[in-house]
Short mmCIF file of C-alpha atoms and ligand atoms in Angstrom, two decimals:
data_model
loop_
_atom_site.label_atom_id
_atom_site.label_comp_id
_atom_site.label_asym_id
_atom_site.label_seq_id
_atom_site.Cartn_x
_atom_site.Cartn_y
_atom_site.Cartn_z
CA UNK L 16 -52.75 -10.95 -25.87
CA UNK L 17 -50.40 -12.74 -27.78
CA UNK L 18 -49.27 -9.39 -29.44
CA UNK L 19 -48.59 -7.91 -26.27
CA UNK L 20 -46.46 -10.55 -25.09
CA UNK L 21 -44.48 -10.45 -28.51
CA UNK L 22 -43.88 -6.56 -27.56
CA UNK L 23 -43.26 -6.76 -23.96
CA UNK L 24 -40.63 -9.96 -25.14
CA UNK L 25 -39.02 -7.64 -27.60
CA UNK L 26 -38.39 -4.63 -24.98
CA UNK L 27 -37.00 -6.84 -22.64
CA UNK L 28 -34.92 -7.95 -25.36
CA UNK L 29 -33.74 -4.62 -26.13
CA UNK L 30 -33.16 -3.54 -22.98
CA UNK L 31 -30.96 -6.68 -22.16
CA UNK L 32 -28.97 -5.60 -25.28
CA UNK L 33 -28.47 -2.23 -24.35
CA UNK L 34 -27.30 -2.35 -21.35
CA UNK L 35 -24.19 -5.50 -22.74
CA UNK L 36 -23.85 -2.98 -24.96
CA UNK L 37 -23.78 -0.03 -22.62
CA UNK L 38 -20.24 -0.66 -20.99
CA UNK L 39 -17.76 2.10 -23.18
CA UNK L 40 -14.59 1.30 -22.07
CA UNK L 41 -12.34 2.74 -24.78
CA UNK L 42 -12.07 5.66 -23.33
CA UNK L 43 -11.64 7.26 -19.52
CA UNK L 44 -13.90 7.24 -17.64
CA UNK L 45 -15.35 4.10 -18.23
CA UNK L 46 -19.21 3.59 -18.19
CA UNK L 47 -21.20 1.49 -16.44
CA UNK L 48 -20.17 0.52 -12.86
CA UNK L 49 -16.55 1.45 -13.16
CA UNK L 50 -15.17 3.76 -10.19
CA UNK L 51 -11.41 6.10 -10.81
CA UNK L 52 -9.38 3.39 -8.22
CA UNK L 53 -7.62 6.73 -6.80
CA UNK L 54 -10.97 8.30 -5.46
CA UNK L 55 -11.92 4.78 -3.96
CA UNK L 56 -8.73 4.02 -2.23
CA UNK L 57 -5.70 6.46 -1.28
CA UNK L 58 -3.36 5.62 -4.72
CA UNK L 59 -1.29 8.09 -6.91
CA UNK L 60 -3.84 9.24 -9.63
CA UNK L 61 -1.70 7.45 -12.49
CA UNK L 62 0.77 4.65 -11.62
CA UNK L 63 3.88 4.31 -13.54
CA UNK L 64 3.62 1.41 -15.26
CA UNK L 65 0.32 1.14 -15.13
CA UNK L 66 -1.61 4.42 -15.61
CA UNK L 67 -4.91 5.58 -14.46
CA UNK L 68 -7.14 2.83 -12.94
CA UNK L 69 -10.94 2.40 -13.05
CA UNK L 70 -12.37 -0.88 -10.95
CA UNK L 71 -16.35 -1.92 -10.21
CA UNK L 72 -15.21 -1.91 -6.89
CA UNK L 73 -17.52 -5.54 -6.56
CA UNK L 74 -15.23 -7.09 -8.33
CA UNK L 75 -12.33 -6.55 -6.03
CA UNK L 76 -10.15 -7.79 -5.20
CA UNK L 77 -9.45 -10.23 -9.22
CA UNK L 78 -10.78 -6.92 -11.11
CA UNK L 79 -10.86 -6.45 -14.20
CA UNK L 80 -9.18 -3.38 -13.53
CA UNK L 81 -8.93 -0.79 -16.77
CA UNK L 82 -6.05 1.36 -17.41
CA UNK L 83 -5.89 4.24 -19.10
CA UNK L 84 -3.00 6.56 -20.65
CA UNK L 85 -2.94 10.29 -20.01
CA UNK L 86 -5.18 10.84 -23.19
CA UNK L 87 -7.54 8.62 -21.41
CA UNK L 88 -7.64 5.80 -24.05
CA UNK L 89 -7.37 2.26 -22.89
CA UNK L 90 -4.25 0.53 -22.63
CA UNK L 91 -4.61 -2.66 -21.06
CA UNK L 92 -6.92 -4.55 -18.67
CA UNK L 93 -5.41 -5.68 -15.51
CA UNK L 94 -6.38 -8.82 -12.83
CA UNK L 95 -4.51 -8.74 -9.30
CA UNK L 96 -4.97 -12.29 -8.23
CA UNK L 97 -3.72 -12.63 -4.43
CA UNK L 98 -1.70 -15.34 -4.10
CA UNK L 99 -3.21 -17.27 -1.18
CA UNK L 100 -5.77 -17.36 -3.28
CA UNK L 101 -3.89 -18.89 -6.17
CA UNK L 102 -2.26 -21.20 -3.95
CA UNK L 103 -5.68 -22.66 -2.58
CA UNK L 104 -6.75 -25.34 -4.20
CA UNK L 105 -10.69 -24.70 -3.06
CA UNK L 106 -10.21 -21.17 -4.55
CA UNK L 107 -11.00 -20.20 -8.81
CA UNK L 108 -11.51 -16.99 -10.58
CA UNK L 109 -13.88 -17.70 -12.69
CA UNK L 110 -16.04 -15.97 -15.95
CA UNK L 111 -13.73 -12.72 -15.57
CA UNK L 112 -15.02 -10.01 -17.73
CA UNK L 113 -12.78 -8.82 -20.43
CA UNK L 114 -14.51 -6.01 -21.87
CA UNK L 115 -11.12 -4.40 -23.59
CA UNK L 116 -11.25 -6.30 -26.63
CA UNK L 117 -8.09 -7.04 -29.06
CA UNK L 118 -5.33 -8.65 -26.77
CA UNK L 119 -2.22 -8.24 -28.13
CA UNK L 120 0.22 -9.07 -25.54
CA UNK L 121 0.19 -10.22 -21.84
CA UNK L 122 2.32 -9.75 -18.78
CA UNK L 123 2.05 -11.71 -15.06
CA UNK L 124 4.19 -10.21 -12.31
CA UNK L 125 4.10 -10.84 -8.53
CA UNK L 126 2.93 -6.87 -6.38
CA UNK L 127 3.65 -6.58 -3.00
CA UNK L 128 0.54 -5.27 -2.36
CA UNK L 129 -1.09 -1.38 -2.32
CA UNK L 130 -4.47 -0.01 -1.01
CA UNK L 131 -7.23 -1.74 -2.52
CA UNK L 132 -5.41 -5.26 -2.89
CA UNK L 133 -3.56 -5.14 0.37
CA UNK L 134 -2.30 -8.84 0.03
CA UNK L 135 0.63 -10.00 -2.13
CA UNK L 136 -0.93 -10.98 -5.46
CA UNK L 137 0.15 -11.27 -9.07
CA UNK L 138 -0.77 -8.67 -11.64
CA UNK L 139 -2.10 -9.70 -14.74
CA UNK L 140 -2.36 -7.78 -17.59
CA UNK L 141 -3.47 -7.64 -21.03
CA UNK L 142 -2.12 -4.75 -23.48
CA UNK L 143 -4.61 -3.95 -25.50
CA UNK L 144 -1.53 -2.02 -27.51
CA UNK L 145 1.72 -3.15 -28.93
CA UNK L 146 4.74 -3.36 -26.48
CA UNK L 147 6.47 -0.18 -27.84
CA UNK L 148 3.46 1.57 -26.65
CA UNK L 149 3.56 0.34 -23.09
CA UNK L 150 5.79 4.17 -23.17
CA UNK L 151 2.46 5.76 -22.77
CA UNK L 152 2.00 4.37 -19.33
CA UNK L 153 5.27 4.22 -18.15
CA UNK L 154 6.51 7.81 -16.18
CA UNK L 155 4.75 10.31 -14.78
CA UNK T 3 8.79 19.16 -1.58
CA UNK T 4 6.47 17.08 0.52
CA UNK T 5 3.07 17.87 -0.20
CA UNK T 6 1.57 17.71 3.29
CA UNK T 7 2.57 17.07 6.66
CA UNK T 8 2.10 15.77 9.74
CA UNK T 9 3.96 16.21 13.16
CA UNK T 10 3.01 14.15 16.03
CA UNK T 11 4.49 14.09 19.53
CA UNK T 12 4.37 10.80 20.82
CA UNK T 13 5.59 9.61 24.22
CA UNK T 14 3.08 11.18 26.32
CA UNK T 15 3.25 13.67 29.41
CA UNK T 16 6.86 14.50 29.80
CA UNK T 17 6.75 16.75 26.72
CA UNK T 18 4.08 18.80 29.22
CA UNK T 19 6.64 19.18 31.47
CA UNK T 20 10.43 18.86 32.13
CA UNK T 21 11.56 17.40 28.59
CA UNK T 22 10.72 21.22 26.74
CA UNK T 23 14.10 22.02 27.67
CA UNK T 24 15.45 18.92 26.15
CA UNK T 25 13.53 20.03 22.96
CA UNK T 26 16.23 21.53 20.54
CA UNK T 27 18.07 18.25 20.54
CA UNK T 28 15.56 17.62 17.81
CA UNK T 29 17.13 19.87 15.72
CA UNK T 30 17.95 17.44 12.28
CA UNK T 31 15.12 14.58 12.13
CA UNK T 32 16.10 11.29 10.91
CA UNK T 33 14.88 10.28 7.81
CA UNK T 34 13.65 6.66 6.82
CA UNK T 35 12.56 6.71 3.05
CA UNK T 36 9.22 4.49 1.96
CA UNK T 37 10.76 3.13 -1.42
CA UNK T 38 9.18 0.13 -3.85
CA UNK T 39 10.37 -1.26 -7.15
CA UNK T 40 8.73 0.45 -10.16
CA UNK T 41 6.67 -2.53 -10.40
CA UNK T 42 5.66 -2.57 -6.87
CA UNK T 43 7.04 -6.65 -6.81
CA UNK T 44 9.04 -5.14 -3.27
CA UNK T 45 8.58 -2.62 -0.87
CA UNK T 46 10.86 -1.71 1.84
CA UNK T 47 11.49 0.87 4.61
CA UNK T 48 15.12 2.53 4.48
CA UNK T 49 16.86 2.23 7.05
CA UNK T 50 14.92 -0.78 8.53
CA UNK T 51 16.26 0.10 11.69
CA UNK T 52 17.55 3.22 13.50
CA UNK T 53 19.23 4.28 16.80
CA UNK T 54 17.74 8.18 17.69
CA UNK T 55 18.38 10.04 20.94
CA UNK T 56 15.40 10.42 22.92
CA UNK T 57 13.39 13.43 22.00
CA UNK T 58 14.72 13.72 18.41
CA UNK T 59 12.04 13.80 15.19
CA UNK T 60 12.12 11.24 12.87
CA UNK T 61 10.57 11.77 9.78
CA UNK T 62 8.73 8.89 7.20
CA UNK T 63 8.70 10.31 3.72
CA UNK T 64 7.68 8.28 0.17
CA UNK T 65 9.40 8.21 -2.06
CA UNK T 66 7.74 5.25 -4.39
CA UNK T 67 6.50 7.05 -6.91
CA UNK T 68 3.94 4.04 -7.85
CA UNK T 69 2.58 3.60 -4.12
CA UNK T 70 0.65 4.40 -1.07
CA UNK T 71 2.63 3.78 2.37
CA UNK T 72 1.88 4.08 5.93
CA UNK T 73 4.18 4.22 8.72
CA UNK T 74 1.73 2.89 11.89
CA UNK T 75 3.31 1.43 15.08
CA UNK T 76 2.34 -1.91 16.30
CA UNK T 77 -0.06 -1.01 19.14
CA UNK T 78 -3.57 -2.56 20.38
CA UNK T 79 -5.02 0.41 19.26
CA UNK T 80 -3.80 0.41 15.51
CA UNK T 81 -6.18 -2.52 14.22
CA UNK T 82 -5.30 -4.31 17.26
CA UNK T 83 -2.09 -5.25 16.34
CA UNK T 84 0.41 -6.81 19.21
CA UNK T 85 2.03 -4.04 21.56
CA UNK T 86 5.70 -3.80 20.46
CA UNK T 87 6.48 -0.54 20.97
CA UNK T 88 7.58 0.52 25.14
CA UNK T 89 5.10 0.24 27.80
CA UNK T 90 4.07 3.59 28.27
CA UNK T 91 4.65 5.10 25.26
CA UNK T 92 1.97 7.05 23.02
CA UNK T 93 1.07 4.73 19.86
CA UNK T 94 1.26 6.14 15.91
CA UNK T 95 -0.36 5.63 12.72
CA UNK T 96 0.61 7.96 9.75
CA UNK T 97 -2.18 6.87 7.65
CA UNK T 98 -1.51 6.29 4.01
CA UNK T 99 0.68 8.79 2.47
CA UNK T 100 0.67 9.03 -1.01
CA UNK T 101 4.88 10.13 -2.90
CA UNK T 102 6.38 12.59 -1.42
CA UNK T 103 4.08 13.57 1.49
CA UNK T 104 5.97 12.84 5.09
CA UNK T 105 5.07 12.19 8.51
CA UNK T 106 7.31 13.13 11.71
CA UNK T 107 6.89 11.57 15.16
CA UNK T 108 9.20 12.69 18.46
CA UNK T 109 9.60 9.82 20.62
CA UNK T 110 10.39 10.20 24.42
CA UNK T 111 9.99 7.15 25.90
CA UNK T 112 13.51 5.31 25.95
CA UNK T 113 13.11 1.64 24.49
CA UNK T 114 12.66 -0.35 21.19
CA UNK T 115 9.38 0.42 18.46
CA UNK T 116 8.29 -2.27 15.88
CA UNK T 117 6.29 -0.61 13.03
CA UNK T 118 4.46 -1.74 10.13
CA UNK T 119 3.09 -0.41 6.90
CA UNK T 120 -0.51 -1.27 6.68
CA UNK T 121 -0.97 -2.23 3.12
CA UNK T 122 2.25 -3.92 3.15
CA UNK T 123 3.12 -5.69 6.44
CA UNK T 124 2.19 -9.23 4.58
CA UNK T 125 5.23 -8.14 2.59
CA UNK T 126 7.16 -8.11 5.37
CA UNK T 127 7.45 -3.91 5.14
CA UNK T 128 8.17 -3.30 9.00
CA UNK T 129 10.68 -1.38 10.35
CA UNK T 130 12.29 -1.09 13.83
CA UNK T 131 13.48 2.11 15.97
CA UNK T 132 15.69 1.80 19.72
CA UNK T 133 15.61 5.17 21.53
CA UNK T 134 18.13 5.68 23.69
CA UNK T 135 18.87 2.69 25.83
CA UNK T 136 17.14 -0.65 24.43
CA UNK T 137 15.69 -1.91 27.68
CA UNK T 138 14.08 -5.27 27.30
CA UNK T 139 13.11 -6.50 23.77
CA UNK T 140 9.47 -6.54 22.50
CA UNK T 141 7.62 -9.24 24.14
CA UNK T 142 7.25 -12.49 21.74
CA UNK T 143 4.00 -14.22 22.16
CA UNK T 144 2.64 -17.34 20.36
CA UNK T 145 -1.02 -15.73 19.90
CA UNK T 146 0.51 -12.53 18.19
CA UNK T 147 -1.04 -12.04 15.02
CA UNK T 148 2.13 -11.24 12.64
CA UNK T 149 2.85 -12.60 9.73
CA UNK T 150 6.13 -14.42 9.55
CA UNK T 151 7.80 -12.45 6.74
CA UNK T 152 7.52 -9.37 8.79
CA UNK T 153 8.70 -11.45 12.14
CA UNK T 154 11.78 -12.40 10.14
CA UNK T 155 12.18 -9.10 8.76
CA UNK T 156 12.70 -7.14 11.93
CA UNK T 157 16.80 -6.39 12.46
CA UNK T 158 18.38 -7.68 15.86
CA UNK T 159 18.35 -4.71 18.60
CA UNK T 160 22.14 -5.21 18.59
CA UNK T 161 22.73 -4.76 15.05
CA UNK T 162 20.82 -1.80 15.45
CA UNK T 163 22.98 -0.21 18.61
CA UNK T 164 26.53 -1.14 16.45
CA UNK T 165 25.43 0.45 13.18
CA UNK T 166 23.21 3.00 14.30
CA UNK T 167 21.16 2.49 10.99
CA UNK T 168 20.45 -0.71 8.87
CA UNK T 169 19.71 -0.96 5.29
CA UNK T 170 18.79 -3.30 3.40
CA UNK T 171 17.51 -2.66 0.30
CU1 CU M 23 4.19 0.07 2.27
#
């Protein structure tokens, strides 16, 4: 009995691990619960500035958000906080994931708003790459 | 070249009938341009406001490269947003249009249209159109449902009728 606890313990243990560990995100597409932001709401494919979006779409409208470069390797992991929100003292974003890894620089800016976040909000985003190589992301 | 487009006749029955001869008026459609900064922190129509002939085609096309836009008059039957266009006339919604595609409404009915850009109009990214004569403003209520940044946003109708097109970008 107590054997077959041990075992039925260890493959829940292993499965628990697997699937923290399941979540590639290095390089488009994503794995895991991610969806390509332009085939969930009507966006340009890759947005200057940005690049190519992927979103578990029950985490909008905070995100994280993961951005890709036209080689489809990750570039920086973005938050869109609406401002009401952030303004609201009753209101937190709390235990965002951050499954990009090294941070290496970070930017805040206000957005007007686009399909998907509608509301004015602030983008935040962390480059997972140096600044010069925010190029990658930058035209069309 | 725009990708796609749309044409829609708004105004209702007297294209049917007795305006088809007024038709080739419509000749050059005016143009208001859906622009944003590249970082999407503003959004704007261009012009915000435009004097057109009755019967002439004016034509929304994006040109933010970064964005989705919508040009979508404020009507009870677009998300029932307050009536501000003329009593009478046939409501529009573009739906989103993604850079470069367009979207071309003909508008009959003399008077003044308020219009809005879905994903934007808490940016205050509204727009305003008099055809022909003005006639009387659109109706101000307390219980309509728009934010103030697009209220303020809206250009007076006379600015409008002097200038023939605002900008303000
Ligand atoms: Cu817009």
């Amino acid at each position: 009995m107590i054997f077959r606890f041990a075992v039925a313990a260890i493959g829940i243990a292993a499965l628990t691990i697997s699937a923290l560990a399941a979540d590639q995100v290095e390089k488009a597409p994503p794995s895991g619960a991610y969806k390509k932001v332009s085939e969930l709401v009507k966006l340009p494919d890759f947005l200057p500035g940005l690049g190519q979006l992927y979103v578990d779409p029950k985490t909008l409208p905070a995100g994280p958000f993961l951005a890709y470069d036209h080689d489809g390797k990750l570039v920086s992991t973005v938050y869109m906080l609406p401002i009401e929100d952030l303004t609201n003292k009753d209101k937190r974003f709390d235990d965002l994931a951050a499954p990009g890894g090294k941070v290496d620089h970070v930017d805040v800016y206000f957005n007007a708003g686009h399909p998907g976040v509608e509301k004015p909000h602030a983008h935040v985003v962390l480059w997972h790459v140096p600044k010069a190589a925010e190029t990658r992301v930058a035209g069309q | 070249m725009p990708s796609r487009r749309h044409v829609l006749l708004a105004g209702g029955g007297l294209l049917a009938g007795l305006a088809w001869p007024r038709l080739p008026l419509a000749g050059s459609p005016a143009e208001i341009r859906m622009q944003g900064k590249a970082d999407g922190s503003h959004v704007w129509f261009d012009p915000i406001g435009l004097h057109v002939e009755p019967g002439q085609i004016i034509r929304w096309i994006n040109l933010d490269p970064g964005n989705s836009h919508t040009a979508t008059a404020y009507h009870p039957k677009n998300a029932d947003h307050p009536l501000r266009i003329p009593d009478g006339a046939e409501p529009w919604n573009s739906d989103y249009l993604l850079p470069n595609e367009t979207f071309s409404v003909m508008l009959t009915v003399e008077g003044v249209y308020d219009f809005f850009c879905i994903p934007h109009e808490h940016a205050g990214m509204v727009g305003r159109i008099v055809v022909g004569r003005p006639g009387s403003p659109p109706k101000e209520s307390a219980h309509q449902t728009i934010p103030d940044i697009a209220l303020q946003a809206f250009p007076s109708i006379d600015e409008i009728m002097q200038r023939g097109a605002v900008r303000r970008t």
